[in-house]
């Protein structure tokens, strides 16, 4: 991707915070795609005997043979537990997300799972709203609402306030679409894709939540490490039962299925 051309297209110096996130995403994607291409070209030459087979190339060859994500690619990619085949599907879908964003503008529904650093988009959303309304950034936050739309294709327009996101999977509970609340996990169903979610920036002092479970959102099913790496944000999920039930069951949302 030509990031300079994209920068000019989205306003140059007057670029919006969310468009800055797109540029950062494209930079990371370009580095990953370039590394994939160069490493495969070098491996092909090594297999022909034109260059020596380094340890890194051996690791690449072994991973490809076993259908696993090569370490040299993994280091430059978003955290994942996917095998090579499902990761490639994810990689190609990310490419479609970025291409659509560049050609058609910011999407009606952002596939949060496709972003390298998803929390940066949510932060940019708050920044843009604060700039528009003159709110202090340190006194603003986000709250979420699960919509009735099952898929991104059902949404025909962008949110008037905030944004719509998709790509969230519920673990440890189910979502009742009729009552719009958390419910007991269905038998033999480990995860359930959540309907489209609306994310709304708001001034912190105006946020009053009742009967709401603040559900942690993680990048993968590994959840997070001791340094909280892997935690993206907390989503507000409506509940008719006591919040402690969902806490004890370890209910969370993840952005990437295994």
Coordinates of C-alpha atoms in Angstrom, one line a residue:
X1 CA 0.0 0.0 0.0
X2 CA 1.2 3.5 -0.9
X3 CA 0.7 5.2 2.5
X4 CA 1.8 8.6 1.3
X5 CA -1.0 8.5 -1.3
X6 CA -3.5 7.3 1.3
X7 CA -2.4 10.1 3.7
X8 CA -3.0 12.7 1.0
X9 CA -6.4 11.2 0.1
X10 CA -7.6 11.3 3.7
X11 CA -6.7 15.0 4.3
X12 CA -2.9 15.3 4.7
X13 CA -2.2 17.5 7.7
X14 CA -5.9 17.6 8.6
X15 CA -6.2 13.8 8.7
X16 CA -8.7 12.4 11.3
X17 CA -7.5 10.2 14.3
X18 CA -9.2 7.1 12.8
X19 CA -7.5 7.7 9.5
X20 CA -4.1 7.9 11.3
X21 CA -4.9 4.4 12.7
X22 CA -5.5 3.2 9.1
X23 CA -2.1 4.5 8.1
X24 CA -0.4 2.8 11.1
X25 CA -2.2 -0.5 10.2
X26 CA -1.1 -0.2 6.6
X27 CA 2.5 0.3 7.6
X28 CA 2.5 -2.9 9.7
X29 CA 0.6 -4.8 7.0
X30 CA 3.2 -3.7 4.4
X31 CA 6.1 -4.9 6.6
X32 CA 4.4 -8.3 7.1
X33 CA 3.5 -8.8 3.5
X34 CA 7.0 -7.8 2.4
X35 CA 8.6 -10.2 4.8
X36 CA 6.3 -13.0 3.7
X37 CA 7.2 -12.4 0.1
X38 CA 11.0 -12.1 0.6
X39 CA 11.2 -15.1 2.9
X40 CA 9.3 -17.3 0.5
X41 CA 11.5 -16.1 -2.4
X42 CA 14.7 -16.8 -0.4
X43 CA 13.4 -20.3 0.6
X44 CA 12.7 -21.1 -3.0
X45 CA 16.3 -20.2 -3.9
X46 CA 17.6 -22.2 -0.9
X47 CA 15.6 -25.3 -2.0
X48 CA 17.2 -24.9 -5.5
X49 CA 20.7 -24.8 -3.9
X50 CA 21.3 -21.2 -5.0
X51 CA 21.8 -19.9 -1.4
X52 CA 22.5 -21.6 1.9
X53 CA 19.8 -22.9 4.2
X54 CA 19.8 -20.8 7.4
X55 CA 18.1 -21.8 10.7
X56 CA 15.4 -19.2 10.0
X57 CA 14.7 -20.7 6.5
X58 CA 14.6 -24.2 8.1
X59 CA 12.1 -23.0 10.6
X60 CA 10.0 -21.4 7.8
X61 CA 10.2 -24.6 5.7
X62 CA 9.2 -26.8 8.7
X63 CA 6.3 -24.6 9.7
X64 CA 4.9 -24.5 6.1
X65 CA 5.2 -28.3 5.8
X66 CA 3.3 -28.7 9.1
X67 CA 0.7 -26.2 8.3
X68 CA 1.7 -23.8 11.1
X69 CA 2.4 -20.1 11.1
X70 CA 6.2 -19.5 10.6
X71 CA 7.9 -17.7 13.5
X72 CA 9.3 -15.0 11.2
X73 CA 5.8 -14.1 10.1
X74 CA 4.2 -14.5 13.6
X75 CA 6.6 -11.9 15.0
X76 CA 5.1 -9.2 12.7
X77 CA 1.5 -10.3 12.8
X78 CA -1.3 -9.7 15.3
X79 CA -1.4 -12.2 18.2
X80 CA -3.1 -15.4 17.0
X81 CA -3.5 -19.1 17.8
X82 CA -4.7 -20.0 14.3
X83 CA -3.0 -22.6 12.0
X84 CA -1.6 -21.5 8.7
X85 CA -4.7 -22.1 6.6
X86 CA -7.1 -20.2 8.8
X87 CA -4.5 -17.5 9.4
X88 CA -4.1 -17.0 5.6
X89 CA -7.9 -16.6 5.4
X90 CA -7.7 -14.0 8.1
X91 CA -4.7 -12.3 6.4
X92 CA -6.6 -12.0 3.1
X93 CA -9.7 -10.7 4.9
X94 CA -7.5 -8.0 6.5
X95 CA -6.3 -7.0 3.1
X96 CA -10.0 -6.6 2.0
X97 CA -10.7 -4.5 5.0
X98 CA -7.9 -2.1 4.3
X99 CA -8.6 -1.9 0.5
X100 CA -12.3 -1.2 1.2
X101 CA -11.4 1.5 3.8
X102 CA -9.0 3.2 1.3
X103 CA -11.4 3.1 -1.7
X104 CA -14.8 3.6 -0.1
X105 CA -13.9 5.4 3.2
X106 CA -14.3 4.3 6.7
X107 CA -16.6 1.2 6.8
X108 CA -20.1 1.2 8.3
X109 CA -19.0 -1.6 10.5
X110 CA -15.4 -2.0 11.5
X111 CA -14.1 -5.6 11.7
X112 CA -12.2 -5.1 15.0
X113 CA -10.6 -8.6 14.7
X114 CA -8.8 -7.5 11.5
X115 CA -6.9 -4.6 13.1
X116 CA -3.3 -5.2 14.2
X117 CA -3.8 -3.0 17.3
X118 CA -7.6 -2.8 17.8
X119 CA -7.4 -0.6 20.9
X120 CA -5.8 2.1 18.9
X121 CA -8.9 2.5 16.8
X122 CA -11.1 2.8 19.9
X123 CA -8.8 5.4 21.4
X124 CA -8.9 7.3 18.1
X125 CA -12.7 7.2 18.2
X126 CA -12.7 8.9 21.6
X127 CA -10.1 11.4 20.4
X128 CA -12.2 12.4 17.4
X129 CA -15.4 12.8 19.5
X130 CA -13.5 14.9 22.1
X131 CA -12.1 17.1 19.4
X132 CA -15.6 17.5 17.8
X133 CA -17.4 18.3 21.1
X134 CA -14.6 20.0 23.0
X135 CA -14.5 17.4 25.8
X136 CA -11.3 16.8 27.8
X137 CA -9.8 13.5 26.7
X138 CA -8.9 12.3 30.2
X139 CA -12.6 12.7 31.3
X140 CA -14.0 10.7 28.4
X141 CA -14.7 7.0 28.0
X142 CA -16.6 4.4 26.0
X143 CA -19.7 2.4 26.5
X144 CA -21.2 -0.3 24.3
X145 CA -24.6 -1.6 23.2
X146 CA -25.2 -4.9 21.4
X147 CA -27.5 -4.2 18.5
X148 CA -30.1 -6.4 16.8
X149 CA -28.1 -6.8 13.6
X150 CA -26.7 -10.3 13.4
X151 CA -24.0 -9.5 10.7
X152 CA -22.2 -6.5 9.3
X153 CA -24.1 -6.9 6.0
X154 CA -27.3 -6.0 7.8
X155 CA -26.0 -2.5 8.6
X156 CA -26.7 0.0 5.8
X157 CA -25.2 3.2 7.3
X158 CA -22.5 4.4 9.7
X159 CA -23.4 5.2 13.3
X160 CA -24.4 8.8 13.8
X161 CA -22.5 8.7 17.1
X162 CA -19.5 6.4 17.7
X163 CA -19.1 3.3 15.5
X164 CA -20.3 -0.2 14.8
X165 CA -17.9 -3.1 15.3
X166 CA -18.0 -6.8 14.6
X167 CA -15.7 -9.8 15.1
X168 CA -16.5 -10.4 18.8
X169 CA -16.9 -13.9 20.2
X170 CA -18.6 -14.7 23.5
X171 CA -17.0 -17.3 25.7
X172 CA -18.5 -18.8 28.9
X173 CA -22.1 -17.6 28.2
X174 CA -24.6 -17.1 25.4
X175 CA -26.4 -14.0 24.1
X176 CA -30.2 -13.9 24.0
X177 CA -31.0 -11.8 20.9
X178 CA -34.7 -11.5 21.9
X179 CA -34.1 -10.2 25.4
X180 CA -30.8 -8.5 24.5
X181 CA -29.0 -9.9 27.5
X182 CA -26.5 -12.5 28.7
X183 CA -27.9 -16.0 29.3
X184 CA -26.6 -19.5 30.2
X185 CA -24.2 -21.1 27.8
X186 CA -25.8 -23.5 25.4
X187 CA -24.7 -27.2 25.7
X188 CA -21.7 -28.1 23.5
X189 CA -21.4 -24.5 22.3
X190 CA -18.0 -23.1 23.5
X191 CA -18.2 -19.8 21.8
X192 CA -20.9 -17.7 20.1
X193 CA -20.4 -14.8 17.7
X194 CA -21.9 -11.6 19.1
X195 CA -24.2 -9.5 17.0
X196 CA -22.9 -6.1 15.7
X197 CA -21.9 -3.9 18.7
X198 CA -22.2 -0.2 18.9
X199 CA -19.3 1.7 20.6
X200 CA -20.2 5.2 21.9
X201 CA -17.7 7.7 23.3
X202 CA -19.2 9.6 26.3
X203 CA -18.1 11.9 29.1
X204 CA -17.2 9.8 32.1
X205 CA -19.5 11.6 34.6
X206 CA -22.5 11.0 32.4
X207 CA -22.0 7.2 32.3
X208 CA -24.5 5.4 34.6
X209 CA -24.6 1.7 34.2
X210 CA -27.1 -0.7 35.8
X211 CA -27.6 -4.4 35.4
X212 CA -24.5 -4.5 33.3
X213 CA -21.5 -6.9 33.2
X214 CA -18.3 -5.2 32.2
X215 CA -17.0 -7.9 30.0
X216 CA -13.2 -8.0 29.3
X217 CA -12.4 -8.2 25.5
X218 CA -9.2 -10.2 24.7
X219 CA -7.3 -10.7 21.4
X220 CA -7.2 -14.5 21.7
X221 CA -8.4 -17.3 24.0
X222 CA -5.1 -17.1 25.9
X223 CA -6.8 -14.0 27.4
X224 CA -4.0 -11.9 28.9
X225 CA -0.7 -12.3 30.6
X226 CA 0.4 -10.8 33.9
X227 CA 1.2 -7.5 32.3
X228 CA -2.4 -7.3 30.9
X229 CA -1.1 -7.6 27.4
X230 CA -4.0 -9.0 25.3
X231 CA -6.8 -7.0 27.0
X232 CA -8.3 -4.6 24.5
X233 CA -11.2 -3.0 26.3
X234 CA -14.2 -3.8 28.4
X235 CA -17.6 -4.2 26.8
X236 CA -20.9 -3.4 28.6
X237 CA -23.2 -6.4 28.3
X238 CA -26.8 -6.3 29.7
X239 CA -27.7 -9.0 32.3
X240 CA -30.9 -10.0 34.2
X241 CA -28.8 -12.0 36.6
X242 CA -26.3 -10.9 39.3
X243 CA -22.9 -9.9 37.8
X244 CA -21.0 -12.3 40.1
X245 CA -22.4 -15.2 38.1
X246 CA -20.6 -14.1 34.9
X247 CA -17.5 -13.2 36.8
X248 CA -17.3 -16.6 38.4
X249 CA -17.9 -18.3 35.0
X250 CA -15.0 -16.3 33.5
X251 CA -17.2 -14.9 30.8
X252 CA -15.2 -12.8 28.2
X253 CA -15.2 -11.8 24.6
X254 CA -12.4 -12.7 22.3
X255 CA -11.5 -11.2 18.9
X256 CA -10.0 -14.3 17.3
X257 CA -11.2 -17.9 17.4
X258 CA -8.6 -20.6 17.4

